[in-house]
Coordinates of C-alpha atoms in Angstrom, one line a residue:
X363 CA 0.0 0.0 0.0
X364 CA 1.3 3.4 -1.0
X365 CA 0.3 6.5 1.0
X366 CA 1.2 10.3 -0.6
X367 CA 0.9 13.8 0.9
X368 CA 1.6 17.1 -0.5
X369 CA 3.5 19.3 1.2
X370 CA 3.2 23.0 0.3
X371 CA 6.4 25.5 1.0
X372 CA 6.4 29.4 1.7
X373 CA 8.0 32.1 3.0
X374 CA 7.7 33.9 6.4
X375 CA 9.3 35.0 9.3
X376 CA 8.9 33.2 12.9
X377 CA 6.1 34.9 14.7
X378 CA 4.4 33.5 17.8
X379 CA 1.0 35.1 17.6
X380 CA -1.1 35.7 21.0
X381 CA -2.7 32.8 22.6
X382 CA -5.7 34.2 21.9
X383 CA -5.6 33.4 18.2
X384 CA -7.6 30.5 17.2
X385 CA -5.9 27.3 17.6
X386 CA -6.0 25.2 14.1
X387 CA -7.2 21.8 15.4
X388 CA -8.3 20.4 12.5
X389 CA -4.9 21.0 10.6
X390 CA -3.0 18.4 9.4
X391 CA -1.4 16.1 11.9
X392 CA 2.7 16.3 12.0
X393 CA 3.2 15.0 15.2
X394 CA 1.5 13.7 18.2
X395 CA 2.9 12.7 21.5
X396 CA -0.5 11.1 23.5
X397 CA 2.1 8.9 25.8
X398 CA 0.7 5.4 24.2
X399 CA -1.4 2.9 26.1
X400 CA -3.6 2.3 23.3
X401 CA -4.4 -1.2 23.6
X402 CA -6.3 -2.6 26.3
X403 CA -3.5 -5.5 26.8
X404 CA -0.9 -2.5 28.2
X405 CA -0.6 -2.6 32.2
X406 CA -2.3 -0.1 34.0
X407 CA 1.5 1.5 34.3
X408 CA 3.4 2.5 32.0
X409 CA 6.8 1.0 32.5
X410 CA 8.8 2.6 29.5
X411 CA 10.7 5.9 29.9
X412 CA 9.2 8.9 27.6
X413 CA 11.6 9.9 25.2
X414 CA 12.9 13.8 26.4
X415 CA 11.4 13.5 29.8
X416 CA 14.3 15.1 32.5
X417 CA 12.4 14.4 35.7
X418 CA 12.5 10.9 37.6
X419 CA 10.0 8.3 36.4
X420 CA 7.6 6.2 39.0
X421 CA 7.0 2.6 37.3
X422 CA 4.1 1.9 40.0
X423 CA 1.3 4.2 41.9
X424 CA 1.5 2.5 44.9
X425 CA 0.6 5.7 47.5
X426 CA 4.5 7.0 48.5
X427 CA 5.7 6.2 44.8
X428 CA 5.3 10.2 43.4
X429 CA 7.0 13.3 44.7
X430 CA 8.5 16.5 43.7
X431 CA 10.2 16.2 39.9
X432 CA 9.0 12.4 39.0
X433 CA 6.2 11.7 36.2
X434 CA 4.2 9.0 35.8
X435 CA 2.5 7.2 32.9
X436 CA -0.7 5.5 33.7
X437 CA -4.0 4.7 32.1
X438 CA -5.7 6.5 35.7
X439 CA -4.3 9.3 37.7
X440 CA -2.0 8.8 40.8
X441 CA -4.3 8.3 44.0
X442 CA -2.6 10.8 46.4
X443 CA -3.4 9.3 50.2
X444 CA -4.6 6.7 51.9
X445 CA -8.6 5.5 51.4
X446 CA -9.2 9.4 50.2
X447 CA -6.9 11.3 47.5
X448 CA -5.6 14.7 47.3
X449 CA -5.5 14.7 43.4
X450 CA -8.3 13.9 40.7
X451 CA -8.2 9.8 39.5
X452 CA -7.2 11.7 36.3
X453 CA -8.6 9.8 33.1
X454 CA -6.5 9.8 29.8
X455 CA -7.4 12.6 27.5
X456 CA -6.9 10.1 24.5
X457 CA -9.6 7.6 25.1
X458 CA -11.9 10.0 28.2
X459 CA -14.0 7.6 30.0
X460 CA -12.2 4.2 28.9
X461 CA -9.7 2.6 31.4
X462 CA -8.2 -0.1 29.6
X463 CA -6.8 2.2 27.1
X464 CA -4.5 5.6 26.5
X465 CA -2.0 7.2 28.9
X466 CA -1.5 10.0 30.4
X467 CA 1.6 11.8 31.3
X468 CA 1.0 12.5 35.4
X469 CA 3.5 15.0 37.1
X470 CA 4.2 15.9 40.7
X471 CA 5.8 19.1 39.8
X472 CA 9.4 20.6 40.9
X473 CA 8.6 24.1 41.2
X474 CA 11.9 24.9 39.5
X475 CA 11.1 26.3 37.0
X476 CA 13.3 24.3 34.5
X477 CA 12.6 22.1 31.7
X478 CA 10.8 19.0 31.8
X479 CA 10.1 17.5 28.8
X480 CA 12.1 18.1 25.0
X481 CA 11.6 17.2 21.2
X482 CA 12.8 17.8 18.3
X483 CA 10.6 18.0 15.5
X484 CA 12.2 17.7 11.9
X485 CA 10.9 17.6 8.3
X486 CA 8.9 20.9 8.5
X487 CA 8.9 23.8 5.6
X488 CA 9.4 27.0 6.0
X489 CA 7.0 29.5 5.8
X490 CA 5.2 26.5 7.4
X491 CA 1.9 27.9 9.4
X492 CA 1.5 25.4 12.5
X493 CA -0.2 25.0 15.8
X494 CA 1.4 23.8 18.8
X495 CA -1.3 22.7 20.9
X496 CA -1.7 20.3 24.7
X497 CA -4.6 18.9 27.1
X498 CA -3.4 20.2 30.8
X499 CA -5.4 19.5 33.7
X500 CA -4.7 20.4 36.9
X501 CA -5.3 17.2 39.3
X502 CA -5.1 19.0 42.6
X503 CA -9.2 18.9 44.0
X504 CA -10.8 22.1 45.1
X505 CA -10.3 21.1 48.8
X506 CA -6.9 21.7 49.0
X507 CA -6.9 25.3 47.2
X508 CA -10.2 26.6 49.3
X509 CA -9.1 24.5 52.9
X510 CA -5.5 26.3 52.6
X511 CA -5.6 29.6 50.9
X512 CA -2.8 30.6 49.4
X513 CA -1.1 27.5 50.0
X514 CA -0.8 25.4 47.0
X515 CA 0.7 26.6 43.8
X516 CA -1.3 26.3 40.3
X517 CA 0.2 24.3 37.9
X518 CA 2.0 27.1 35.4
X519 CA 3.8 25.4 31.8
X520 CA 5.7 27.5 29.6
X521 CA 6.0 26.2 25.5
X522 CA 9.8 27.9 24.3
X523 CA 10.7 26.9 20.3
X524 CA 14.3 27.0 19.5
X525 CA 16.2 26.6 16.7
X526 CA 18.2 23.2 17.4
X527 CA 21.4 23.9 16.0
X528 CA 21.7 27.6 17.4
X529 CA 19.7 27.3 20.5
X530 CA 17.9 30.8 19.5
X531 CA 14.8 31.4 21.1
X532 CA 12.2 31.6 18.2
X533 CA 8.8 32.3 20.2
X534 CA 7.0 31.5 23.6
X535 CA 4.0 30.8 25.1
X536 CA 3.1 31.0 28.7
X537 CA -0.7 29.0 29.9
X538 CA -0.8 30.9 32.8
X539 CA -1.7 29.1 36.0
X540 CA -4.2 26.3 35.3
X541 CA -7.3 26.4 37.5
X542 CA -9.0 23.4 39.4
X543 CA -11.7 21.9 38.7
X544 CA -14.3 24.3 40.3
X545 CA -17.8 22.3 39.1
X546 CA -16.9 20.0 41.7
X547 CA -16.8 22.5 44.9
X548 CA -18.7 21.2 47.7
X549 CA -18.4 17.2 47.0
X550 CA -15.6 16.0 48.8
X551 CA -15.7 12.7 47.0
X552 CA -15.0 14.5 43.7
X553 CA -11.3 12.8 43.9
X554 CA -12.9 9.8 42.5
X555 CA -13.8 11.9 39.2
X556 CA -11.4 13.2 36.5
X557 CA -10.8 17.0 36.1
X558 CA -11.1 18.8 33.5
X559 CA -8.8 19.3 30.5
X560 CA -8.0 22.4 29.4
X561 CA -6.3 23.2 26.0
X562 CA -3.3 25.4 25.5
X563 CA -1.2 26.1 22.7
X564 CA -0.2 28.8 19.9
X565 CA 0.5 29.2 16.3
X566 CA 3.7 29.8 14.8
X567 CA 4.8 30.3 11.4
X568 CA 8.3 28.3 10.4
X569 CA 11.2 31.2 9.8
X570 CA 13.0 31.2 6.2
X571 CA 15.9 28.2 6.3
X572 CA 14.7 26.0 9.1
X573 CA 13.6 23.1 8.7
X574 CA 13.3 21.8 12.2
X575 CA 12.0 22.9 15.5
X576 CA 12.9 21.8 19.3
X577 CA 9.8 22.0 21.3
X578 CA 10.9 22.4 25.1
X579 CA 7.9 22.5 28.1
X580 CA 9.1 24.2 31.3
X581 CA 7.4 23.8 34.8
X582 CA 6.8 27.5 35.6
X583 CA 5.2 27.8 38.6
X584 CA 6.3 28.7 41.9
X585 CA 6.9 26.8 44.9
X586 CA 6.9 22.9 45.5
X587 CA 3.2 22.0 47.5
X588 CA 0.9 21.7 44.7
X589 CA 1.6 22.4 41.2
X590 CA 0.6 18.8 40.3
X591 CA -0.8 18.3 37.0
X592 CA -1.4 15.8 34.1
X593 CA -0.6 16.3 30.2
X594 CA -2.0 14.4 27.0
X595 CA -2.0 14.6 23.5
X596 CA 0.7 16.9 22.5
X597 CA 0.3 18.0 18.8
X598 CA 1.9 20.3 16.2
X599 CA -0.4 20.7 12.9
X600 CA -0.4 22.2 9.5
X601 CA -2.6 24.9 9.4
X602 CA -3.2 25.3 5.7
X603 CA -5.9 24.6 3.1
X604 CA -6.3 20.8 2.5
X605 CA -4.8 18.7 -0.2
X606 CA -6.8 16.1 -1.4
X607 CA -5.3 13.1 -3.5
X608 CA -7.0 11.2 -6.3
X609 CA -6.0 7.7 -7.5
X610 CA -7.2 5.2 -4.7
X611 CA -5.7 4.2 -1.2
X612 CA -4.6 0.2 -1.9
X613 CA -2.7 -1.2 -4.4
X614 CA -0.8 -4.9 -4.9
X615 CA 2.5 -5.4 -5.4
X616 CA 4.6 -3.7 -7.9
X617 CA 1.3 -2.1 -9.2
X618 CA 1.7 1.1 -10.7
X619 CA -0.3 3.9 -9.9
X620 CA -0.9 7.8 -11.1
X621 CA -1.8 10.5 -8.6
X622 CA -3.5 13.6 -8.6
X623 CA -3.3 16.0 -5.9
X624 CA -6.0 19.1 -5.6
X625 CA -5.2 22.5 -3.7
X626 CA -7.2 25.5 -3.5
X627 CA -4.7 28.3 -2.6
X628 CA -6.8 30.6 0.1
X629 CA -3.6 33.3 -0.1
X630 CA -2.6 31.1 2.9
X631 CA 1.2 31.0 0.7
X632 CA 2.2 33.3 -1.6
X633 CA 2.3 32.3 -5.4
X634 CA 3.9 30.6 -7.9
X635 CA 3.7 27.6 -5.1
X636 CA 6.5 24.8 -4.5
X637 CA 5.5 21.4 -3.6
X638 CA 6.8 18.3 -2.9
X639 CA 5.5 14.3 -2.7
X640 CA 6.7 12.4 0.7
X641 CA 5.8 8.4 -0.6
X642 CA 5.8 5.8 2.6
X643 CA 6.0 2.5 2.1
X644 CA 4.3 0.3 4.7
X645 CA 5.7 -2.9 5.6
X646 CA 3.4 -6.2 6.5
X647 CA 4.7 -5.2 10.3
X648 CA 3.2 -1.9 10.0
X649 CA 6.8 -0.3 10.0
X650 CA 6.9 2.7 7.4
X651 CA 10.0 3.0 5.5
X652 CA 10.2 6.7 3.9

C-alpha cells in the first residue's frame, strides 16, 4: 500500500502570535505525542521511559511512589493518600471515559522552574503555518486550594521553540496558572472523578531556512506544594488549506499507480507555489519505511 501527501512550502518569518488566536485543530497532523497505552492489553503503568522526559519516572502508583520532579505514565491518575486522595483519578485525554486504554503523562511538579520535557521535530517547511497545541489538567481537588488559601501553587507550563542547531529562542507561550476543577466544589468525594482538561497552545509560522523545530515545556510555577498536573496529547499541525489526492488508497504489489493532488490556494502562501510528494512505504509489520 502506498500513502502520498503534498507538502506546500512558503516564506515567512517566525512569529508567535497571542494565545488568543484561534488554535487550528483540524490542521494536518505532523506530530503527536499522547504517551501510548492504546491497547487494552498495556498494564495499567506505564513501565517505558518517555523519550525527552528530565524528571525521575515512578513505574508503579503504589501511594509514597510520586514526589517533587517524577512523572508517571498511567492509564488512571496517581491516588494521592490513603482511602481518600488529594489529586483527581485523572482519566487519559486520548480515550476520556475508557480505562483499559490511552496514557497520560501525570506530574508531581518541581517548582523549579526548568525544563521538563524536550523534542525535536524535523521535516517541517518554512513559511510553514502550524499550531502547537496540549490537554493540561490540573489534578489538585478544590479542597486543598479553598481548605489552605494561598497555600498550594497552580500548575504554570511555559512552550519555548528553539532553533536546534543555534539554541535561539524563536517564540513562547506561557498558559498561565491552570485552575482546578471548580464544578466539583462542595463534594468531597470528587477525587474519585477526573478534572477537567484544558487546552493550551499557539501558532507559529516556520522562519526562512529552518527546517526543524525543538519544542521544550518548562514547569513555571512557583513553589513545590501543589503544582501537580497531568498532560496528554501533544500535537503540532499544519494549518493550511487541504490537499486532497486522487488515485485510490490500496494497491498490490509492484502495481503502478498515477496520482493527482488538488489545492485551493486561500492566499494562505504566496504564489507561484512549491511542492513536494513524501511516498511511505508500509511494511506487512506496520513499520513505514520513507
Amino acid at each position: 500500500m502506498l500513502l502520498a501527501a503534498l507538502m506546500l512550502l512558503g516564506v515567512g518569518a517566525g512569529v508567535a502570535a497571542p494565545p488568543s488566536d484561534e488554535l487550528c485543530m483540524e490542521g494536518t497532523l505532523l506530530f503527536r505525542e499522547d504517551f501510548g497505552g492504546n491497547d487494552v492489553s498495556d498494564p495499567r503503568v506505564g513501565q517505558d521511559p518517555v523519550s525527552g522526559m528530565s524528571y525521575t519516572q515512578a513505574t508503579t502508583d503504589a501511594f509514597g511512589s510520586m514526589g517533587a520532579g517524577k512523572y508517571l505514565v498511567t492509564k488512571q491518575g496517581y491516588c494521592n493518600g490513603n482511602g481518600t486522595s488529594q489529586w483527581h483519578l485523572q482519566d487519559d485525554h486520548t480515550h476520556f471515559g475508557d480505562l483499559t486504554r490511552g496514557y497520560l503523562l501525570e506530574i508531581d511538579g518541581a517548582g523549579d522552574h526548568a525544563a521538563f520535557y524536550s523534542t525535536t521535530i524535523d521535516g517541517l517547511c518554512e513559511g510553514a503555518k502550524l499550531t502547537f497545541s496540549a490537554y493540561i489538567a490540573n489534578v489538585m481537588t478544590w479542597g486543598m486550594y479553598v481548605g489552605s488559601p494561598g497555600r498550594y501553587s497552580y500548575p504554570r507550563l511555559k512552550f519555548v521553540l528553539t532553533n536546534p542547531d543555534t539554541g535561539a529562542e524563536l517564540a513562547t507561550y506561557d498558559t498561565g496558572d491552570i485552575p482546578y476543577d471548580d464544578s466539583y466544589t462542595g463534594d468531597n468525594t470528587c477525587w474519585k472523578q477526573s478534572a477537567e482538561w484544558h487546552l493550551v497552545g499557539m501558532n507559529f509560522t516556520v522562519p526562512s531556512g529552518l527546517d526543524q523545530i525543538q519544542l521544550t515545556i518548562y514547569n513555571n510555577a512557583t513553589g513545590t506544594t501543589g503544582n501537580d498536573f497531568a498532560i496528554d496529547d501533544i500535537e503540532i499541525r499544519l494549518c493550511a488549506p487541504p490537499v486532497t489526492v486522487e488515485g485510490g488508497n490500496e494497491l498490490c504489489t509492484n502495481e503502478k499507480a498515477t496520482l493527482t493532488a488538488n489545492f485551493t490556494n486561500d492566499g494562505t502562501f504566496p504564489e507561484p507555489l512549491k511542492y513536494k510528494w513524501l511516498v511511505w512505504k508500509i511494511s506487512t509489520t506496520s513499520t513505514a519505511v520513507r
